């Protein structure tokens, strides 16, 4: 008889995911006294022009672009060459980022389309800096951040969330309480960081994020990861990623699949591999049923280097990750040996083919449904 799984890991307790307690850096909060507030319709061109005018009027002041309730039109796409809904905005170097936020709170400004439709056109933020986009419901759409610096997406629901660097280096990006709450039955990655043409991604923080799985069709040869970091060309790298207070469930392939990556910090986060997460996200008929528990994956010829783990849970296999240090972190089995510190093995998590009990999900990663998000994000 297997050892019962405790409500929280022995040495990695506390809830993972959004809690309304994280906020992007150098970003004024909605209740602050602003030097300039501009109310706009939910139209990307209007928002772009409002930002450009506002930073001319207030070069260093606190600016809020308050978006009235409504629905954005479909975008230009969220692929690696698609035009941005916000493009070529340089608000960098200011004391405060420009805050773009729904005037009436989360859930009042939503996206058009759905990632399940072939005609879907997602939203790309391209070559922008000094902006925080906070509080939008993009749960039916794909969002891409490309060639951007000093940019945040926060307190938002998203269908698919990617970063690309292929015409400029991408750096200083924050995903703060970004929530992908619903499983996707499709042959796709939920999140992907991709580099090309000798450009790099450096310094990305994922704080209080929650990412549900994608399940591919049975017999499909597609790679289907929850988070994938990869390079298609050139000599660039992916460096200095922080996962903090976040939770990731395994998709049909890996939880975190990384190549050309170094400096990954896992801090008070949970990575749920194998079938352990299927108690919350069941695998439906006609979907691939994974037999492996690929949680942290790197190539043996191209391992993730200089990784650190603290106060976290890693349920599933670890391959091709070299850890500089580990502390207060529970693993299900067979951990690697870090250069400093050690992992704690907890046999209660060893069974890869058993879903964790509902009490575990409720205690450690409460379901971020609309009611919960409306409560924890009420400050908007």
PDB file of C-alpha atoms in Angstrom, residues 74-336:
ATOM      1  CA  UNK A  74      -8.331  39.708 -32.674  1.00  0.00           C
ATOM      2  CA  UNK A  75      -4.657  40.572 -32.957  1.00  0.00           C
ATOM      3  CA  UNK A  76      -2.115  40.114 -35.716  1.00  0.00           C
ATOM      4  CA  UNK A  77      -0.950  36.763 -34.388  1.00  0.00           C
ATOM      5  CA  UNK A  78       1.443  35.515 -31.724  1.00  0.00           C
ATOM      6  CA  UNK A  79       4.045  33.923 -33.968  1.00  0.00           C
ATOM      7  CA  UNK A  80       7.746  34.699 -34.231  1.00  0.00           C
ATOM      8  CA  UNK A  81       7.332  37.191 -37.093  1.00  0.00           C
ATOM      9  CA  UNK A  82       3.877  38.609 -36.389  1.00  0.00           C
ATOM     10  CA  UNK A  83       3.307  42.319 -35.930  1.00  0.00           C
ATOM     11  CA  UNK A  84       2.688  43.484 -32.393  1.00  0.00           C
ATOM     12  CA  UNK A  85      -0.530  44.903 -31.016  1.00  0.00           C
ATOM     13  CA  UNK A  86       1.876  47.119 -29.099  1.00  0.00           C
ATOM     14  CA  UNK A  87       5.034  47.629 -31.124  1.00  0.00           C
ATOM     15  CA  UNK A  88       8.187  49.764 -30.901  1.00  0.00           C
ATOM     16  CA  UNK A  89       7.274  51.683 -27.755  1.00  0.00           C
ATOM     17  CA  UNK A  90      10.283  52.926 -25.826  1.00  0.00           C
ATOM     18  CA  UNK A  91       9.258  53.887 -22.311  1.00  0.00           C
ATOM     19  CA  UNK A  92      12.448  52.460 -20.828  1.00  0.00           C
ATOM     20  CA  UNK A  93      14.750  54.367 -18.529  1.00  0.00           C
ATOM     21  CA  UNK A  94      11.897  55.976 -16.623  1.00  0.00           C
ATOM     22  CA  UNK A  95      11.534  55.844 -12.849  1.00  0.00           C
ATOM     23  CA  UNK A  96       8.167  54.105 -13.225  1.00  0.00           C
ATOM     24  CA  UNK A  97       6.876  51.722 -15.824  1.00  0.00           C
ATOM     25  CA  UNK A  98       3.683  52.772 -17.575  1.00  0.00           C
ATOM     26  CA  UNK A  99       0.741  50.845 -16.097  1.00  0.00           C
ATOM     27  CA  UNK A 100      -1.833  49.574 -18.609  1.00  0.00           C
ATOM     28  CA  UNK A 101      -4.774  48.175 -16.651  1.00  0.00           C
ATOM     29  CA  UNK A 102      -8.554  47.639 -16.955  1.00  0.00           C
ATOM     30  CA  UNK A 103     -10.351  50.600 -15.487  1.00  0.00           C
ATOM     31  CA  UNK A 104     -12.951  48.393 -13.769  1.00  0.00           C
ATOM     32  CA  UNK A 105     -10.852  45.405 -12.698  1.00  0.00           C
ATOM     33  CA  UNK A 106      -9.878  41.945 -13.866  1.00  0.00           C
ATOM     34  CA  UNK A 107     -12.401  40.223 -16.110  1.00  0.00           C
ATOM     35  CA  UNK A 108     -13.810  43.449 -17.565  1.00  0.00           C
ATOM     36  CA  UNK A 109     -11.487  43.506 -20.595  1.00  0.00           C
ATOM     37  CA  UNK A 110     -11.208  40.277 -22.544  1.00  0.00           C
ATOM     38  CA  UNK A 111      -9.769  38.810 -25.739  1.00  0.00           C
ATOM     39  CA  UNK A 112     -11.431  37.793 -28.983  1.00  0.00           C
ATOM     40  CA  UNK A 113     -11.123  34.346 -30.464  1.00  0.00           C
ATOM     41  CA  UNK A 114      -9.778  31.137 -29.036  1.00  0.00           C
ATOM     42  CA  UNK A 115      -6.506  29.301 -29.473  1.00  0.00           C
ATOM     43  CA  UNK A 116      -8.518  26.242 -30.492  1.00  0.00           C
ATOM     44  CA  UNK A 117      -9.645  27.955 -33.713  1.00  0.00           C
ATOM     45  CA  UNK A 118      -7.486  27.925 -36.824  1.00  0.00           C
ATOM     46  CA  UNK A 119      -8.472  31.530 -37.529  1.00  0.00           C
ATOM     47  CA  UNK A 120      -7.332  32.690 -34.095  1.00  0.00           C
ATOM     48  CA  UNK A 121      -5.046  35.720 -34.050  1.00  0.00           C
ATOM     49  CA  UNK A 122      -3.179  36.216 -30.811  1.00  0.00           C
ATOM     50  CA  UNK A 123      -1.501  39.231 -29.244  1.00  0.00           C
ATOM     51  CA  UNK A 124       2.187  40.046 -29.580  1.00  0.00           C
ATOM     52  CA  UNK A 125       4.077  42.742 -27.666  1.00  0.00           C
ATOM     53  CA  UNK A 126       7.087  43.497 -29.859  1.00  0.00           C
ATOM     54  CA  UNK A 127      10.109  45.715 -29.189  1.00  0.00           C
ATOM     55  CA  UNK A 128       8.538  47.447 -26.207  1.00  0.00           C
ATOM     56  CA  UNK A 129      10.120  48.622 -22.970  1.00  0.00           C
ATOM     57  CA  UNK A 130       9.087  50.262 -19.721  1.00  0.00           C
ATOM     58  CA  UNK A 131       5.497  48.964 -19.720  1.00  0.00           C
ATOM     59  CA  UNK A 132       3.450  46.765 -17.370  1.00  0.00           C
ATOM     60  CA  UNK A 133       0.276  45.237 -18.792  1.00  0.00           C
ATOM     61  CA  UNK A 134      -1.792  44.148 -15.791  1.00  0.00           C
ATOM     62  CA  UNK A 135      -5.185  42.597 -15.189  1.00  0.00           C
ATOM     63  CA  UNK A 136      -6.485  41.328 -18.549  1.00  0.00           C
ATOM     64  CA  UNK A 137      -8.403  38.175 -19.433  1.00  0.00           C
ATOM     65  CA  UNK A 138      -6.527  36.650 -22.388  1.00  0.00           C
ATOM     66  CA  UNK A 139      -7.530  33.122 -21.377  1.00  0.00           C
ATOM     67  CA  UNK A 140      -8.804  32.327 -24.870  1.00  0.00           C
ATOM     68  CA  UNK A 141      -5.750  33.619 -26.700  1.00  0.00           C
ATOM     69  CA  UNK A 142      -2.022  33.235 -27.218  1.00  0.00           C
ATOM     70  CA  UNK A 143       0.276  36.030 -26.047  1.00  0.00           C
ATOM     71  CA  UNK A 144       3.863  36.581 -27.198  1.00  0.00           C
ATOM     72  CA  UNK A 145       6.547  38.913 -25.832  1.00  0.00           C
ATOM     73  CA  UNK A 146       9.229  39.418 -28.512  1.00  0.00           C
ATOM     74  CA  UNK A 147      12.444  41.455 -28.636  1.00  0.00           C
ATOM     75  CA  UNK A 148      11.331  43.347 -25.523  1.00  0.00           C
ATOM     76  CA  UNK A 149      13.091  44.734 -22.466  1.00  0.00           C
ATOM     77  CA  UNK A 150      11.824  45.847 -19.064  1.00  0.00           C
ATOM     78  CA  UNK A 151       8.295  44.596 -19.691  1.00  0.00           C
ATOM     79  CA  UNK A 152       5.747  42.902 -17.445  1.00  0.00           C
ATOM     80  CA  UNK A 153       2.550  40.971 -17.937  1.00  0.00           C
ATOM     81  CA  UNK A 154       0.788  40.541 -14.613  1.00  0.00           C
ATOM     82  CA  UNK A 155      -2.415  39.470 -12.873  1.00  0.00           C
ATOM     83  CA  UNK A 156      -3.743  38.106 -16.151  1.00  0.00           C
ATOM     84  CA  UNK A 157      -5.220  34.891 -17.488  1.00  0.00           C
ATOM     85  CA  UNK A 158      -3.701  33.564 -20.700  1.00  0.00           C
ATOM     86  CA  UNK A 159      -4.286  30.687 -23.107  1.00  0.00           C
ATOM     87  CA  UNK A 160      -0.693  30.326 -24.284  1.00  0.00           C
ATOM     88  CA  UNK A 161       2.301  32.431 -23.250  1.00  0.00           C
ATOM     89  CA  UNK A 162       5.617  32.721 -25.102  1.00  0.00           C
ATOM     90  CA  UNK A 163       8.814  34.768 -25.308  1.00  0.00           C
ATOM     91  CA  UNK A 164      10.960  35.092 -28.437  1.00  0.00           C
ATOM     92  CA  UNK A 165      14.236  36.851 -29.173  1.00  0.00           C
ATOM     93  CA  UNK A 166      14.974  36.842 -32.905  1.00  0.00           C
ATOM     94  CA  UNK A 167      15.629  40.474 -33.878  1.00  0.00           C
ATOM     95  CA  UNK A 168      16.897  41.830 -30.558  1.00  0.00           C
ATOM     96  CA  UNK A 169      17.847  40.514 -27.139  1.00  0.00           C
ATOM     97  CA  UNK A 170      14.938  40.081 -24.739  1.00  0.00           C
ATOM     98  CA  UNK A 171      15.678  40.921 -21.112  1.00  0.00           C
ATOM     99  CA  UNK A 172      14.110  42.064 -17.869  1.00  0.00           C
ATOM    100  CA  UNK A 173      10.700  40.479 -18.555  1.00  0.00           C
ATOM    101  CA  UNK A 174       8.361  39.594 -15.687  1.00  0.00           C
ATOM    102  CA  UNK A 175       5.377  37.263 -15.767  1.00  0.00           C
ATOM    103  CA  UNK A 176       3.675  38.052 -12.467  1.00  0.00           C
ATOM    104  CA  UNK A 177       0.735  35.896 -11.418  1.00  0.00           C
ATOM    105  CA  UNK A 178       0.102  34.883 -15.002  1.00  0.00           C
ATOM    106  CA  UNK A 179      -2.471  32.109 -14.926  1.00  0.00           C
ATOM    107  CA  UNK A 180      -3.087  29.459 -17.577  1.00  0.00           C
ATOM    108  CA  UNK A 181      -5.870  27.730 -15.621  1.00  0.00           C
ATOM    109  CA  UNK A 182      -7.485  25.466 -18.190  1.00  0.00           C
ATOM    110  CA  UNK A 183      -5.996  22.403 -19.795  1.00  0.00           C
ATOM    111  CA  UNK A 184      -5.652  22.493 -23.573  1.00  0.00           C
ATOM    112  CA  UNK A 185      -6.387  19.400 -25.640  1.00  0.00           C
ATOM    113  CA  UNK A 186      -4.033  20.235 -28.481  1.00  0.00           C
ATOM    114  CA  UNK A 187      -0.576  19.337 -29.788  1.00  0.00           C
ATOM    115  CA  UNK A 188       1.147  22.438 -28.455  1.00  0.00           C
ATOM    116  CA  UNK A 189       3.332  23.862 -25.709  1.00  0.00           C
ATOM    117  CA  UNK A 190       1.689  25.972 -23.009  1.00  0.00           C
ATOM    118  CA  UNK A 191       4.742  28.225 -22.677  1.00  0.00           C
ATOM    119  CA  UNK A 192       7.812  28.517 -24.892  1.00  0.00           C
ATOM    120  CA  UNK A 193      10.957  30.635 -24.749  1.00  0.00           C
ATOM    121  CA  UNK A 194      12.636  30.602 -28.174  1.00  0.00           C
ATOM    122  CA  UNK A 195      15.787  32.240 -29.510  1.00  0.00           C
ATOM    123  CA  UNK A 196      17.235  32.618 -33.002  1.00  0.00           C
ATOM    124  CA  UNK A 197      19.710  34.641 -35.070  1.00  0.00           C
ATOM    125  CA  UNK A 198      22.328  34.958 -32.273  1.00  0.00           C
ATOM    126  CA  UNK A 199      19.956  36.758 -29.897  1.00  0.00           C
ATOM    127  CA  UNK A 200      19.392  35.805 -26.262  1.00  0.00           C
ATOM    128  CA  UNK A 201      16.772  35.808 -23.536  1.00  0.00           C
ATOM    129  CA  UNK A 202      18.186  36.969 -20.209  1.00  0.00           C
ATOM    130  CA  UNK A 203      16.632  37.714 -16.843  1.00  0.00           C
ATOM    131  CA  UNK A 204      13.016  36.512 -16.896  1.00  0.00           C
ATOM    132  CA  UNK A 205      11.000  36.107 -13.692  1.00  0.00           C
ATOM    133  CA  UNK A 206       7.881  33.964 -13.316  1.00  0.00           C
ATOM    134  CA  UNK A 207       6.307  34.904  -9.997  1.00  0.00           C
ATOM    135  CA  UNK A 208       3.154  33.304  -8.626  1.00  0.00           C
ATOM    136  CA  UNK A 209       2.307  31.709 -11.969  1.00  0.00           C
ATOM    137  CA  UNK A 210      -0.001  28.743 -12.532  1.00  0.00           C
ATOM    138  CA  UNK A 211       0.242  26.643 -15.700  1.00  0.00           C
ATOM    139  CA  UNK A 212      -2.140  23.799 -16.555  1.00  0.00           C
ATOM    140  CA  UNK A 213      -1.136  21.077 -19.035  1.00  0.00           C
ATOM    141  CA  UNK A 214      -1.644  20.477 -22.748  1.00  0.00           C
ATOM    142  CA  UNK A 215      -2.592  16.965 -23.830  1.00  0.00           C
ATOM    143  CA  UNK A 216      -1.861  15.913 -27.403  1.00  0.00           C
ATOM    144  CA  UNK A 217      -3.848  13.445 -29.455  1.00  0.00           C
ATOM    145  CA  UNK A 218      -3.077   9.753 -29.099  1.00  0.00           C
ATOM    146  CA  UNK A 219      -0.455   8.663 -31.602  1.00  0.00           C
ATOM    147  CA  UNK A 220       0.797  12.184 -32.226  1.00  0.00           C
ATOM    148  CA  UNK A 221       4.555  12.627 -32.609  1.00  0.00           C
ATOM    149  CA  UNK A 222       4.383  16.309 -31.650  1.00  0.00           C
ATOM    150  CA  UNK A 223       6.340  17.610 -28.715  1.00  0.00           C
ATOM    151  CA  UNK A 224       3.928  18.905 -26.138  1.00  0.00           C
ATOM    152  CA  UNK A 225       5.564  20.565 -23.122  1.00  0.00           C
ATOM    153  CA  UNK A 226       4.258  22.759 -20.358  1.00  0.00           C
ATOM    154  CA  UNK A 227       7.360  24.961 -20.681  1.00  0.00           C
ATOM    155  CA  UNK A 228       9.938  24.683 -23.462  1.00  0.00           C
ATOM    156  CA  UNK A 229      13.149  26.679 -23.881  1.00  0.00           C
ATOM    157  CA  UNK A 230      14.874  26.156 -27.217  1.00  0.00           C
ATOM    158  CA  UNK A 231      17.123  27.662 -29.886  1.00  0.00           C
ATOM    159  CA  UNK A 232      16.431  27.380 -33.601  1.00  0.00           C
ATOM    160  CA  UNK A 233      19.553  29.081 -34.951  1.00  0.00           C
ATOM    161  CA  UNK A 234      22.627  31.099 -34.022  1.00  0.00           C
ATOM    162  CA  UNK A 235      24.693  31.164 -30.853  1.00  0.00           C
ATOM    163  CA  UNK A 236      22.381  32.899 -28.375  1.00  0.00           C
ATOM    164  CA  UNK A 237      21.446  31.505 -24.993  1.00  0.00           C
ATOM    165  CA  UNK A 238      18.643  31.524 -22.442  1.00  0.00           C
ATOM    166  CA  UNK A 239      19.916  32.695 -19.085  1.00  0.00           C
ATOM    167  CA  UNK A 240      18.831  33.641 -15.578  1.00  0.00           C
ATOM    168  CA  UNK A 241      15.276  32.380 -15.261  1.00  0.00           C
ATOM    169  CA  UNK A 242      13.502  32.595 -11.913  1.00  0.00           C
ATOM    170  CA  UNK A 243      10.509  30.404 -11.066  1.00  0.00           C
ATOM    171  CA  UNK A 244       9.093  31.536  -7.735  1.00  0.00           C
ATOM    172  CA  UNK A 245       5.841  30.672  -5.919  1.00  0.00           C
ATOM    173  CA  UNK A 246       4.643  28.962  -9.109  1.00  0.00           C
ATOM    174  CA  UNK A 247       3.157  25.599 -10.090  1.00  0.00           C
ATOM    175  CA  UNK A 248       3.468  23.700 -13.369  1.00  0.00           C
ATOM    176  CA  UNK A 249       1.599  20.496 -14.314  1.00  0.00           C
ATOM    177  CA  UNK A 250       3.001  17.982 -16.796  1.00  0.00           C
ATOM    178  CA  UNK A 251       1.784  18.073 -20.366  1.00  0.00           C
ATOM    179  CA  UNK A 252       2.057  15.075 -22.697  1.00  0.00           C
ATOM    180  CA  UNK A 253       5.846  15.447 -22.894  1.00  0.00           C
ATOM    181  CA  UNK A 254       7.824  17.415 -20.282  1.00  0.00           C
ATOM    182  CA  UNK A 255       7.041  19.893 -17.514  1.00  0.00           C
ATOM    183  CA  UNK A 256      10.183  21.992 -18.058  1.00  0.00           C
ATOM    184  CA  UNK A 257      12.099  21.120 -21.237  1.00  0.00           C
ATOM    185  CA  UNK A 258      15.204  23.252 -21.700  1.00  0.00           C
ATOM    186  CA  UNK A 259      18.200  23.506 -23.979  1.00  0.00           C
ATOM    187  CA  UNK A 260      20.895  26.183 -24.283  1.00  0.00           C
ATOM    188  CA  UNK A 261      19.842  27.312 -20.820  1.00  0.00           C
ATOM    189  CA  UNK A 262      21.802  28.333 -17.734  1.00  0.00           C
ATOM    190  CA  UNK A 263      21.122  29.980 -14.403  1.00  0.00           C
ATOM    191  CA  UNK A 264      17.667  28.602 -13.581  1.00  0.00           C
ATOM    192  CA  UNK A 265      16.388  29.242 -10.062  1.00  0.00           C
ATOM    193  CA  UNK A 266      13.513  27.163  -8.689  1.00  0.00           C
ATOM    194  CA  UNK A 267      12.289  28.950  -5.565  1.00  0.00           C
ATOM    195  CA  UNK A 268       9.225  27.812  -3.614  1.00  0.00           C
ATOM    196  CA  UNK A 269       7.614  26.263  -6.682  1.00  0.00           C
ATOM    197  CA  UNK A 270       6.043  22.915  -7.549  1.00  0.00           C
ATOM    198  CA  UNK A 271       6.563  20.848 -10.679  1.00  0.00           C
ATOM    199  CA  UNK A 272       4.074  17.987 -10.933  1.00  0.00           C
ATOM    200  CA  UNK A 273       5.157  15.209 -13.303  1.00  0.00           C
ATOM    201  CA  UNK A 274       3.670  11.934 -14.445  1.00  0.00           C
ATOM    202  CA  UNK A 275      -0.023  11.295 -13.834  1.00  0.00           C
ATOM    203  CA  UNK A 276       0.139  12.986 -10.441  1.00  0.00           C
ATOM    204  CA  UNK A 277      -1.708  16.032 -11.752  1.00  0.00           C
ATOM    205  CA  UNK A 278      -4.479  14.171 -13.552  1.00  0.00           C
ATOM    206  CA  UNK A 279      -6.734  14.334 -10.518  1.00  0.00           C
ATOM    207  CA  UNK A 280      -7.207  17.981 -11.401  1.00  0.00           C
ATOM    208  CA  UNK A 281      -6.652  17.705 -15.156  1.00  0.00           C
ATOM    209  CA  UNK A 282      -7.982  14.336 -16.383  1.00  0.00           C
ATOM    210  CA  UNK A 283      -6.768  12.965 -19.693  1.00  0.00           C
ATOM    211  CA  UNK A 284      -9.763  12.676 -21.991  1.00  0.00           C
ATOM    212  CA  UNK A 285     -10.663  10.080 -24.581  1.00  0.00           C
ATOM    213  CA  UNK A 286      -8.443  10.111 -27.651  1.00  0.00           C
ATOM    214  CA  UNK A 287      -5.579  11.857 -25.833  1.00  0.00           C
ATOM    215  CA  UNK A 288      -2.061  10.537 -25.344  1.00  0.00           C
ATOM    216  CA  UNK A 289      -1.568   8.980 -21.907  1.00  0.00           C
ATOM    217  CA  UNK A 290       2.002   9.557 -20.771  1.00  0.00           C
ATOM    218  CA  UNK A 291       3.880   6.686 -19.203  1.00  0.00           C
ATOM    219  CA  UNK A 292       6.972   8.736 -18.315  1.00  0.00           C
ATOM    220  CA  UNK A 293       7.296  11.330 -15.567  1.00  0.00           C
ATOM    221  CA  UNK A 294       9.408  13.901 -17.354  1.00  0.00           C
ATOM    222  CA  UNK A 295       9.512  16.797 -14.949  1.00  0.00           C
ATOM    223  CA  UNK A 296      12.852  18.577 -15.437  1.00  0.00           C
ATOM    224  CA  UNK A 297      14.449  17.637 -18.760  1.00  0.00           C
ATOM    225  CA  UNK A 298      17.644  18.699 -20.463  1.00  0.00           C
ATOM    226  CA  UNK A 299      19.815  17.037 -23.054  1.00  0.00           C
ATOM    227  CA  UNK A 300      22.678  15.027 -21.637  1.00  0.00           C
ATOM    228  CA  UNK A 301      24.844  16.686 -24.318  1.00  0.00           C
ATOM    229  CA  UNK A 302      23.423  20.131 -23.501  1.00  0.00           C
ATOM    230  CA  UNK A 303      22.417  20.139 -19.829  1.00  0.00           C
ATOM    231  CA  UNK A 304      20.853  22.989 -17.937  1.00  0.00           C
ATOM    232  CA  UNK A 305      23.751  24.475 -15.982  1.00  0.00           C
ATOM    233  CA  UNK A 306      24.054  26.450 -12.750  1.00  0.00           C
ATOM    234  CA  UNK A 307      20.551  25.586 -11.557  1.00  0.00           C
ATOM    235  CA  UNK A 308      19.447  26.133  -7.960  1.00  0.00           C
ATOM    236  CA  UNK A 309      16.479  24.768  -6.012  1.00  0.00           C
ATOM    237  CA  UNK A 310      15.062  26.014  -2.722  1.00  0.00           C
ATOM    238  CA  UNK A 311      11.811  25.398  -0.829  1.00  0.00           C
ATOM    239  CA  UNK A 312      10.339  23.530  -3.804  1.00  0.00           C
ATOM    240  CA  UNK A 313       8.708  20.264  -4.840  1.00  0.00           C
ATOM    241  CA  UNK A 314       9.895  18.282  -7.870  1.00  0.00           C
ATOM    242  CA  UNK A 315       7.619  15.276  -8.395  1.00  0.00           C
ATOM    243  CA  UNK A 316       9.001  13.196 -11.246  1.00  0.00           C
ATOM    244  CA  UNK A 317      12.267  12.569 -13.028  1.00  0.00           C
ATOM    245  CA  UNK A 318      15.183  14.975 -13.385  1.00  0.00           C
ATOM    246  CA  UNK A 319      17.476  14.537 -16.366  1.00  0.00           C
ATOM    247  CA  UNK A 320      20.181  16.767 -17.786  1.00  0.00           C
ATOM    248  CA  UNK A 321      20.077  19.405 -15.034  1.00  0.00           C
ATOM    249  CA  UNK A 322      23.237  20.345 -13.136  1.00  0.00           C
ATOM    250  CA  UNK A 323      22.454  21.924  -9.769  1.00  0.00           C
ATOM    251  CA  UNK A 324      24.838  24.347  -8.102  1.00  0.00           C
ATOM    252  CA  UNK A 325      22.805  24.127  -4.892  1.00  0.00           C
ATOM    253  CA  UNK A 326      19.690  22.598  -3.362  1.00  0.00           C
ATOM    254  CA  UNK A 327      18.021  23.345  -0.050  1.00  0.00           C
ATOM    255  CA  UNK A 328      14.717  22.479   1.588  1.00  0.00           C
ATOM    256  CA  UNK A 329      13.494  20.904  -1.653  1.00  0.00           C
ATOM    257  CA  UNK A 330      11.495  17.673  -1.862  1.00  0.00           C
ATOM    258  CA  UNK A 331      11.925  15.282  -4.785  1.00  0.00           C
ATOM    259  CA  UNK A 332       9.980  12.108  -5.464  1.00  0.00           C
ATOM    260  CA  UNK A 333      12.957   9.863  -6.208  1.00  0.00           C
ATOM    261  CA  UNK A 334      16.507   9.539  -7.542  1.00  0.00           C
ATOM    262  CA  UNK A 335      17.695  13.145  -7.228  1.00  0.00           C
ATOM    263  CA  UNK A 336      20.902  14.428  -8.811  1.00  0.00           C
TER     264      UNK A 336
END
